Amino acid sequence: MSFPQERPRRLRRAERLRALVRETLVTPAQLVYPLFVVPGEGARREIASLPGCFHLSPDQAVREAREVEALGIAGVILFGLPKAKDPLGSEAWDEEGALQQAIRAIRAECRDLLVITDVCLCEYTSHGHCGVLEGEEVRNDPTLELLARMSVSHARAGAHVVAPSDMMDGRVGAIRRGLDAAGFADTAILSYAAKYASAFYGPFRDAAGSAPQFGDRRGYQMDPANVREALREVRLDIEEGADLVMVKPALAYLDVVRAVRAAFDRPVAAYNVSGEYAMVKAAAQHGWIDEERIVREVLTCLRRAGADVILTYHAKDFARWTS
Ligand code: PBG
């Protein structure tokens, strides 16, 4: 059939009709909201490069988490900042660290909220790299044990899911073994499996104070030019025990989301990263775009590309607009 019998516009005539035949839906239950936890009490400081997002002390993180829970958002992903940084990032597995306190407090207050934690040393190391240094080299294997220790401390504090974002080889296996040995067989792993060396993380590095002191992350994060390699990374992580796998960043990488969705049977997450958020916010503040429509479009298209789960700084705004 073709025109004039076929008229695709017939199904676009009214919103009820468009909604009826819509192929992709986004709900707050598919979203995860990032929170940045800092040491102290009563601290709630807006992050300049991420308008609407805050540095929160554990008590304030709980308040924020309650709001997130009330909006029907699935969960939070927590990033921790230390009191002091050192070469190994040893506050990362401190039971009394701000992040660990926040995990315990949120678990105690928010019954239905999922608590996911970012596992990476870069916020905790004085040099800002994601692993142990030897000279200017990030060493893979000695880093694994530290990541496992950090994951166990998160699980012990009550994290439902740990999310390693460091891109060391073999870390998912090391974390799985560490969790199991410590009695946390039920703690899930969301692996940042295909994480690219991206300029879209710029605002996050301001937020986390985690810009490397020298060099960059191209020695461990992936080359933006590669997609076959992403499938290999995802396969390795699944073999090592990843329960969910992530593609990051999201918007310039929709083909990667699609390829991972098609090739594997695990839930796929996409991280709509800080630079993607900051660009939308900045253009909206100038009045150059309609923020609500852009955000709805961005999240819908991420789902259409194949993301089951979306990590996004837009989660609260989206949930308010759709409630
Ligand atoms: C830590 C980490 C980063 C992000 C998540 N975990 C920064 C990086 O790898 O440089 C980026 C998140 C964002 O940009 O929103 N390794």
GROMACS .gro file of N, CA, C and O in nm, residues 208-307:
model
  400
  208ALA      N    1   3.348   1.667   4.121
  208ALA     CA    2   3.412   1.564   4.203
  208ALA      C    3   3.556   1.600   4.233
  208ALA      O    4   3.625   1.525   4.303
  209GLY      N    5   3.603   1.712   4.181
  209GLY     CA    6   3.742   1.749   4.203
  209GLY      C    7   3.835   1.639   4.160
  209GLY      O    8   3.934   1.609   4.226
  210SER      N    9   3.804   1.576   4.047
  210SER     CA   10   3.876   1.454   4.011
  210SER      C   11   3.950   1.464   3.877
  210SER      O   12   3.980   1.363   3.816
  211ALA      N   13   3.979   1.588   3.833
  211ALA     CA   14   4.057   1.599   3.710
  211ALA      C   15   4.198   1.546   3.738
  211ALA      O   16   4.256   1.578   3.841
  212PRO      N   17   4.253   1.463   3.648
  212PRO     CA   18   4.388   1.411   3.672
  212PRO      C   19   4.490   1.525   3.680
  212PRO      O   20   4.479   1.623   3.606
  213GLN      N   21   4.584   1.511   3.772
  213GLN     CA   22   4.687   1.615   3.790
  213GLN      C   23   4.782   1.621   3.671
  213GLN      O   24   4.843   1.723   3.645
  214PHE      N   25   4.797   1.509   3.602
  214PHE     CA   26   4.880   1.508   3.481
  214PHE      C   27   4.817   1.407   3.386
  214PHE      O   28   4.743   1.317   3.430
  215GLY      N   29   4.844   1.424   3.257
  215GLY     CA   30   4.796   1.327   3.159
  215GLY      C   31   4.644   1.324   3.151
  215GLY      O   32   4.576   1.421   3.189
  216ASP      N   33   4.590   1.215   3.100
  216ASP     CA   34   4.445   1.201   3.086
  216ASP      C   35   4.409   1.056   3.107
  216ASP      O   36   4.492   0.977   3.151
  217ARG      N   37   4.283   1.019   3.076
  217ARG     CA   38   4.239   0.883   3.107
  217ARG      C   39   4.239   0.791   2.985
  217ARG      O   40   4.179   0.685   2.988
  218ARG      N   41   4.306   0.836   2.879
  218ARG     CA   42   4.297   0.756   2.756
  218ARG      C   43   4.371   0.623   2.765
  218ARG      O   44   4.351   0.535   2.682
  219GLY      N   45   4.456   0.610   2.869
  219GLY     CA   46   4.526   0.483   2.890
  219GLY      C   47   4.437   0.375   2.950
  219GLY      O   48   4.475   0.259   2.957
  220TYR      N   49   4.317   0.413   2.998
  220TYR     CA   50   4.226   0.308   3.048
  220TYR      C   51   4.084   0.321   2.996
  220TYR      O   52   4.016   0.221   2.978
  221GLN      N   53   4.036   0.443   2.970
  221GLN     CA   54   3.901   0.456   2.913
  221GLN      C   55   3.908   0.435   2.762
  221GLN      O   56   4.013   0.449   2.701
  222MET      N   57   3.790   0.407   2.702
  222MET     CA   58   3.791   0.366   2.562
  222MET      C   59   3.799   0.481   2.462
  222MET      O   60   3.755   0.592   2.488
  223ASP      N   61   3.850   0.448   2.345
  223ASP     CA   62   3.858   0.541   2.233
  223ASP      C   63   3.717   0.561   2.174
  223ASP      O   64   3.652   0.463   2.138
  224PRO      N   65   3.671   0.688   2.166
  224PRO     CA   66   3.536   0.714   2.112
  224PRO      C   67   3.513   0.657   1.971
  224PRO      O   68   3.399   0.643   1.929
  225ALA      N   69   3.619   0.623   1.903
  225ALA     CA   70   3.604   0.574   1.766
  225ALA      C   71   3.558   0.428   1.759
  225ALA      O   72   3.524   0.379   1.652
  226ASN      N   73   3.557   0.357   1.874
  226ASN     CA   74   3.541   0.211   1.868
  226ASN      C   75   3.407   0.160   1.917
  226ASN      O   76   3.360   0.201   2.024
  227VAL      N   77   3.348   0.070   1.841
  227VAL     CA   78   3.225   0.004   1.886
  227VAL      C   79   3.242  -0.147   1.901
  227VAL      O   80   3.186  -0.207   1.992
  228ARG      N   81   3.322  -0.210   1.816
  228ARG     CA   82   3.347  -0.355   1.836
  228ARG      C   83   3.412  -0.377   1.971
  228ARG      O   84   3.382  -0.472   2.043
  229GLU      N   85   3.502  -0.286   2.006
  229GLU     CA   86   3.571  -0.297   2.135
  229GLU      C   87   3.472  -0.284   2.251
  229GLU      O   88   3.489  -0.349   2.356
  230ALA      N   89   3.369  -0.205   2.232
  230ALA     CA   90   3.267  -0.190   2.338
  230ALA      C   91   3.200  -0.325   2.363
  230ALA      O   92   3.175  -0.364   2.477
  231LEU      N   93   3.171  -0.397   2.254
  231LEU     CA   94   3.106  -0.528   2.270
  231LEU      C   95   3.198  -0.626   2.343
  231LEU      O   96   3.154  -0.705   2.425
  232ARG      N   97   3.326  -0.616   2.314
  232ARG     CA   98   3.424  -0.703   2.383
  232ARG      C   99   3.429  -0.668   2.533
  232ARG      O  100   3.428  -0.755   2.619
  233GLU      N  101   3.433  -0.539   2.564
  233GLU     CA  102   3.435  -0.496   2.705
  233GLU      C  103   3.310  -0.546   2.779
  233GLU      O  104   3.319  -0.593   2.892
  234VAL      N  105   3.196  -0.534   2.714
  234VAL     CA  106   3.071  -0.577   2.778
  234VAL      C  107   3.073  -0.728   2.799
  234VAL      O  108   3.037  -0.778   2.906
  235ARG      N  109   3.119  -0.802   2.698
  235ARG     CA  110   3.124  -0.947   2.711
  235ARG      C  111   3.213  -0.988   2.827
  235ARG      O  112   3.176  -1.073   2.910
  236LEU      N  113   3.330  -0.927   2.836
  236LEU     CA  114   3.423  -0.961   2.946
  236LEU      C  115   3.358  -0.933   3.081
  236LEU      O  116   3.367  -1.013   3.174
  237ASP      N  117   3.292  -0.817   3.092
  237ASP     CA  118   3.232  -0.782   3.221
  237ASP      C  119   3.119  -0.877   3.259
  237ASP      O  120   3.103  -0.914   3.375
  238ILE      N  121   3.041  -0.919   3.160
  238ILE     CA  122   2.934  -1.015   3.189
  238ILE      C  123   2.994  -1.148   3.233
  238ILE      O  124   2.951  -1.210   3.329
  239GLU      N  125   3.100  -1.191   3.163
  239GLU     CA  126   3.166  -1.316   3.203
  239GLU      C  127   3.222  -1.308   3.345
  239GLU      O  128   3.227  -1.406   3.417
  240GLU      N  129   3.264  -1.188   3.383
  240GLU     CA  130   3.321  -1.171   3.518
  240GLU      C  131   3.213  -1.154   3.625
  240GLU      O  132   3.244  -1.149   3.743
  241GLY      N  133   3.087  -1.137   3.582
  241GLY     CA  134   2.981  -1.133   3.681
  241GLY      C  135   2.901  -1.004   3.688
  241GLY      O  136   2.828  -0.982   3.785
  242ALA      N  137   2.909  -0.919   3.586
  242ALA     CA  138   2.827  -0.797   3.588
  242ALA      C  139   2.679  -0.833   3.574
  242ALA      O  140   2.644  -0.916   3.490
  243ASP      N  141   2.594  -0.773   3.657
  243ASP     CA  142   2.450  -0.799   3.651
  243ASP      C  143   2.380  -0.706   3.554
  243ASP      O  144   2.282  -0.742   3.491
  244LEU      N  145   2.430  -0.583   3.548
  244LEU     CA  146   2.381  -0.485   3.451
  244LEU      C  147   2.505  -0.421   3.387
  244LEU      O  148   2.610  -0.413   3.452
  245VAL      N  149   2.492  -0.376   3.263
  245VAL     CA  150   2.606  -0.314   3.196
  245VAL      C  151   2.568  -0.174   3.147
  245VAL      O  152   2.453  -0.147   3.115
  246MET      N  153   2.669  -0.088   3.145
  246MET     CA  154   2.640   0.052   3.113
  246MET      C  155   2.722   0.099   2.993
  246MET      O  156   2.835   0.054   2.973
  247VAL      N  157   2.662   0.191   2.918
  247VAL     CA  158   2.733   0.263   2.813
  247VAL      C  159   2.738   0.409   2.858
  247VAL      O  160   2.640   0.465   2.904
  248LYS      N  161   2.854   0.471   2.840
  248LYS     CA  162   2.873   0.607   2.890
  248LYS      C  163   2.979   0.677   2.807
  248LYS      O  164   3.084   0.618   2.786
  249PRO      N  165   2.960   0.803   2.763
  249PRO     CA  166   2.836   0.883   2.770
  249PRO      C  167   2.722   0.820   2.691
  249PRO      O  168   2.734   0.709   2.641
  250ALA      N  169   2.612   0.898   2.678
  250ALA     CA  170   2.492   0.842   2.618
  250ALA      C  171   2.462   0.897   2.478
  250ALA      O  172   2.448   0.822   2.382
  251LEU      N  173   2.452   1.029   2.466
  251LEU     CA  174   2.389   1.086   2.347
  251LEU      C  175   2.470   1.071   2.219
  251LEU      O  176   2.413   1.046   2.113
  252ALA      N  177   2.600   1.086   2.229
  252ALA     CA  178   2.682   1.069   2.109
  252ALA      C  179   2.713   0.921   2.087
  252ALA      O  180   2.786   0.885   1.995
  253TYR      N  181   2.655   0.833   2.172
  253TYR     CA  182   2.689   0.690   2.171
  253TYR      C  183   2.566   0.601   2.158
  253TYR      O  184   2.566   0.487   2.203
  254LEU      N  185   2.460   0.655   2.095
  254LEU     CA  186   2.336   0.578   2.085
  254LEU      C  187   2.355   0.450   2.004
  254LEU      O  188   2.288   0.349   2.029
  255ASP      N  189   2.448   0.455   1.909
  255ASP     CA  190   2.474   0.333   1.830
  255ASP      C  191   2.536   0.225   1.920
  255ASP      O  192   2.511   0.105   1.898
  256VAL      N  193   2.613   0.268   2.018
  256VAL     CA  194   2.674   0.170   2.109
  256VAL      C  195   2.566   0.110   2.200
  256VAL      O  196   2.562  -0.011   2.222
  257VAL      N  197   2.476   0.195   2.248
  257VAL     CA  198   2.364   0.146   2.330
  257VAL      C  199   2.286   0.042   2.250
  257VAL      O  200   2.257  -0.068   2.298
  258ARG      N  201   2.256   0.076   2.126
  258ARG     CA  202   2.179  -0.014   2.039
  258ARG      C  203   2.253  -0.147   2.018
  258ARG      O  204   2.195  -0.256   2.030
  259ALA      N  205   2.383  -0.138   1.993
  259ALA     CA  206   2.462  -0.260   1.965
  259ALA      C  207   2.469  -0.349   2.089
  259ALA      O  208   2.455  -0.471   2.080
  260VAL      N  209   2.487  -0.289   2.205
  260VAL     CA  210   2.496  -0.368   2.328
  260VAL      C  211   2.361  -0.431   2.359
  260VAL      O  212   2.351  -0.549   2.392
  261ARG      N  213   2.253  -0.352   2.341
  261ARG     CA  214   2.118  -0.406   2.365
  261ARG      C  215   2.092  -0.529   2.278
  261ARG      O  216   2.035  -0.628   2.322
  262ALA      N  217   2.136  -0.520   2.152
  262ALA     CA  218   2.107  -0.628   2.057
  262ALA      C  219   2.192  -0.752   2.085
  262ALA      O  220   2.148  -0.864   2.060
  263ALA      N  221   2.311  -0.734   2.139
  263ALA     CA  222   2.404  -0.847   2.148
  263ALA      C  223   2.397  -0.923   2.280
  263ALA      O  224   2.446  -1.035   2.288
  264PHE      N  225   2.340  -0.863   2.385
  264PHE     CA  226   2.343  -0.928   2.516
  264PHE      C  227   2.205  -0.930   2.581
  264PHE      O  228   2.118  -0.850   2.547
  265ASP      N  229   2.191  -1.021   2.678
  265ASP     CA  230   2.060  -1.034   2.743
  265ASP      C  231   2.056  -0.966   2.879
  265ASP      O  232   1.960  -0.986   2.955
  266ARG      N  233   2.156  -0.889   2.912
  266ARG     CA  234   2.156  -0.820   3.042
  266ARG      C  235   2.087  -0.684   3.030
  266ARG      O  236   2.089  -0.624   2.923
  267PRO      N  237   2.034  -0.634   3.141
  267PRO     CA  238   1.982  -0.497   3.138
  267PRO      C  239   2.094  -0.399   3.101
  267PRO      O  240   2.208  -0.414   3.147
  268VAL      N  241   2.060  -0.302   3.018
  268VAL     CA  242   2.158  -0.204   2.971
  268VAL      C  243   2.123  -0.066   3.027
  268VAL      O  244   2.008  -0.022   3.018
  269ALA      N  245   2.222  -0.003   3.086
  269ALA     CA  246   2.204   0.133   3.136
  269ALA      C  247   2.281   0.230   3.048
  269ALA      O  248   2.384   0.193   2.990
  270ALA      N  249   2.231   0.352   3.037
  270ALA     CA  250   2.305   0.457   2.966
  270ALA      C  251   2.322   0.574   3.063
  270ALA      O  252   2.227   0.610   3.134
  271TYR      N  253   2.441   0.630   3.066
  271TYR     CA  254   2.469   0.744   3.155
  271TYR      C  255   2.466   0.873   3.074
  271TYR      O  256   2.554   0.898   2.993
  272ASN      N  257   2.362   0.950   3.096
  272ASN     CA  258   2.343   1.082   3.035
  272ASN      C  259   2.429   1.179   3.117
  272ASN      O  260   2.385   1.234   3.215
  273VAL      N  261   2.554   1.197   3.074
  273VAL     CA  262   2.658   1.251   3.164
  273VAL      C  263   2.652   1.403   3.183
  273VAL      O  264   2.574   1.473   3.118
  274SER      N  265   2.742   1.448   3.270
  274SER     CA  266   2.742   1.586   3.315
  274SER      C  267   2.749   1.688   3.200
  274SER      O  268   2.679   1.789   3.203
  275GLY      N  269   2.833   1.662   3.100
  275GLY     CA  270   2.846   1.757   2.990
  275GLY      C  271   2.720   1.765   2.907
  275GLY      O  272   2.682   1.873   2.857
  276GLU      N  273   2.651   1.652   2.894
  276GLU     CA  274   2.525   1.650   2.820
  276GLU      C  275   2.420   1.733   2.894
  276GLU      O  276   2.342   1.808   2.833
  277TYR      N  277   2.418   1.719   3.024
  277TYR     CA  278   2.326   1.795   3.109
  277TYR      C  279   2.360   1.944   3.106
  277TYR      O  280   2.272   2.029   3.086
  278ALA      N  281   2.489   1.974   3.123
  278ALA     CA  282   2.531   2.115   3.131
  278ALA      C  283   2.501   2.189   3.000
  278ALA      O  284   2.463   2.306   3.002
  279MET      N  285   2.514   2.122   2.888
  279MET     CA  286   2.485   2.187   2.759
  279MET      C  287   2.337   2.223   2.749
  279MET      O  288   2.301   2.331   2.702
  280VAL      N  289   2.251   2.131   2.794
  280VAL     CA  290   2.107   2.157   2.791
  280VAL      C  291   2.073   2.274   2.884
  280VAL      O  292   2.001   2.367   2.848
  281LYS      N  293   2.129   2.268   3.006
  281LYS     CA  294   2.101   2.374   3.104
  281LYS      C  295   2.147   2.511   3.053
  281LYS      O  296   2.076   2.611   3.067
  282ALA      N  297   2.267   2.515   2.998
  282ALA     CA  298   2.322   2.643   2.953
  282ALA      C  299   2.238   2.701   2.840
  282ALA      O  300   2.203   2.820   2.840
  283ALA      N  301   2.200   2.616   2.744
  283ALA     CA  302   2.120   2.666   2.632
  283ALA      C  303   1.982   2.710   2.682
  283ALA      O  304   1.928   2.812   2.636
  284ALA      N  305   1.927   2.635   2.779
  284ALA     CA  306   1.795   2.672   2.833
  284ALA      C  307   1.803   2.806   2.905
  284ALA      O  308   1.713   2.890   2.892
  285GLN      N  309   1.911   2.826   2.981
  285GLN     CA  310   1.926   2.952   3.054
  285GLN      C  311   1.935   3.071   2.959
  285GLN      O  312   1.894   3.181   2.992
  286HIS      N  313   1.987   3.046   2.840
  286HIS     CA  314   1.993   3.153   2.740
  286HIS      C  315   1.860   3.169   2.666
  286HIS      O  316   1.848   3.258   2.583
  287GLY      N  317   1.768   3.079   2.692
  287GLY     CA  318   1.641   3.086   2.619
  287GLY      C  319   1.652   3.034   2.476
  287GLY      O  320   1.566   3.062   2.393
  288TRP      N  321   1.755   2.956   2.449
  288TRP     CA  322   1.775   2.908   2.312
  288TRP      C  323   1.701   2.779   2.284
  288TRP      O  324   1.684   2.741   2.168
  289ILE      N  325   1.663   2.706   2.387
  289ILE     CA  326   1.589   2.581   2.367
  289ILE      C  327   1.479   2.573   2.472
  289ILE      O  328   1.483   2.644   2.572
  290ASP      N  329   1.383   2.483   2.448
  290ASP     CA  330   1.277   2.457   2.544
  290ASP      C  331   1.324   2.338   2.629
  290ASP      O  332   1.326   2.224   2.581
  291GLU      N  333   1.365   2.365   2.752
  291GLU     CA  334   1.430   2.262   2.833
  291GLU      C  335   1.344   2.137   2.850
  291GLU      O  336   1.390   2.025   2.832
  292GLU      N  337   1.217   2.157   2.885
  292GLU     CA  338   1.133   2.040   2.911
  292GLU      C  339   1.121   1.951   2.788
  292GLU      O  340   1.134   1.829   2.795
  293ARG      N  341   1.097   2.014   2.673
  293ARG     CA  342   1.082   1.933   2.551
  293ARG      C  343   1.213   1.863   2.516
  293ARG      O  344   1.212   1.748   2.473
  294ILE      N  345   1.324   1.933   2.534
  294ILE     CA  346   1.454   1.872   2.502
  294ILE      C  347   1.479   1.751   2.593
  294ILE      O  348   1.522   1.645   2.547
  295VAL      N  349   1.452   1.767   2.722
  295VAL     CA  350   1.479   1.658   2.816
  295VAL      C  351   1.390   1.539   2.786
  295VAL      O  352   1.435   1.424   2.785
  296ARG      N  353   1.261   1.564   2.761
  296ARG     CA  354   1.172   1.453   2.726
  296ARG      C  355   1.223   1.380   2.602
  296ARG      O  356   1.222   1.257   2.595
  297GLU      N  357   1.269   1.458   2.504
  297GLU     CA  358   1.318   1.398   2.380
  297GLU      C  359   1.445   1.316   2.405
  297GLU      O  360   1.459   1.203   2.358
  298VAL      N  361   1.538   1.374   2.482
  298VAL     CA  362   1.664   1.306   2.512
  298VAL      C  363   1.638   1.171   2.579
  298VAL      O  364   1.690   1.067   2.539
  299LEU      N  365   1.555   1.173   2.683
  299LEU     CA  366   1.533   1.050   2.759
  299LEU      C  367   1.455   0.947   2.677
  299LEU      O  368   1.486   0.828   2.680
  300THR      N  369   1.356   0.994   2.601
  300THR     CA  370   1.280   0.902   2.516
  300THR      C  371   1.372   0.837   2.413
  300THR      O  372   1.365   0.715   2.389
  301CYS      N  373   1.460   0.915   2.355
  301CYS     CA  374   1.545   0.860   2.248
  301CYS      C  375   1.649   0.764   2.305
  301CYS      O  376   1.688   0.668   2.239
  302LEU      N  377   1.693   0.789   2.429
  302LEU     CA  378   1.782   0.692   2.493
  302LEU      C  379   1.711   0.558   2.514
  302LEU      O  380   1.768   0.451   2.491
  303ARG      N  381   1.585   0.565   2.555
  303ARG     CA  382   1.508   0.442   2.571
  303ARG      C  383   1.486   0.375   2.435
  303ARG      O  384   1.498   0.254   2.424
  304ARG      N  385   1.454   0.455   2.334
  304ARG     CA  386   1.432   0.399   2.200
  304ARG      C  387   1.557   0.328   2.149
  304ARG      O  388   1.551   0.222   2.088
  305ALA      N  389   1.675   0.384   2.180
  305ALA     CA  390   1.800   0.323   2.135
  305ALA      C  391   1.827   0.191   2.206
  305ALA      O  392   1.908   0.111   2.160
  306GLY      N  393   1.759   0.170   2.320
  306GLY     CA  394   1.774   0.040   2.386
  306GLY      C  395   1.812   0.045   2.533
  306GLY      O  396   1.834  -0.060   2.594
  307ALA      N  397   1.821   0.164   2.591
  307ALA     CA  398   1.857   0.172   2.733
  307ALA      C  399   1.738   0.128   2.818
  307ALA      O  400   1.627   0.179   2.803
   0.00000   0.00000   0.00000
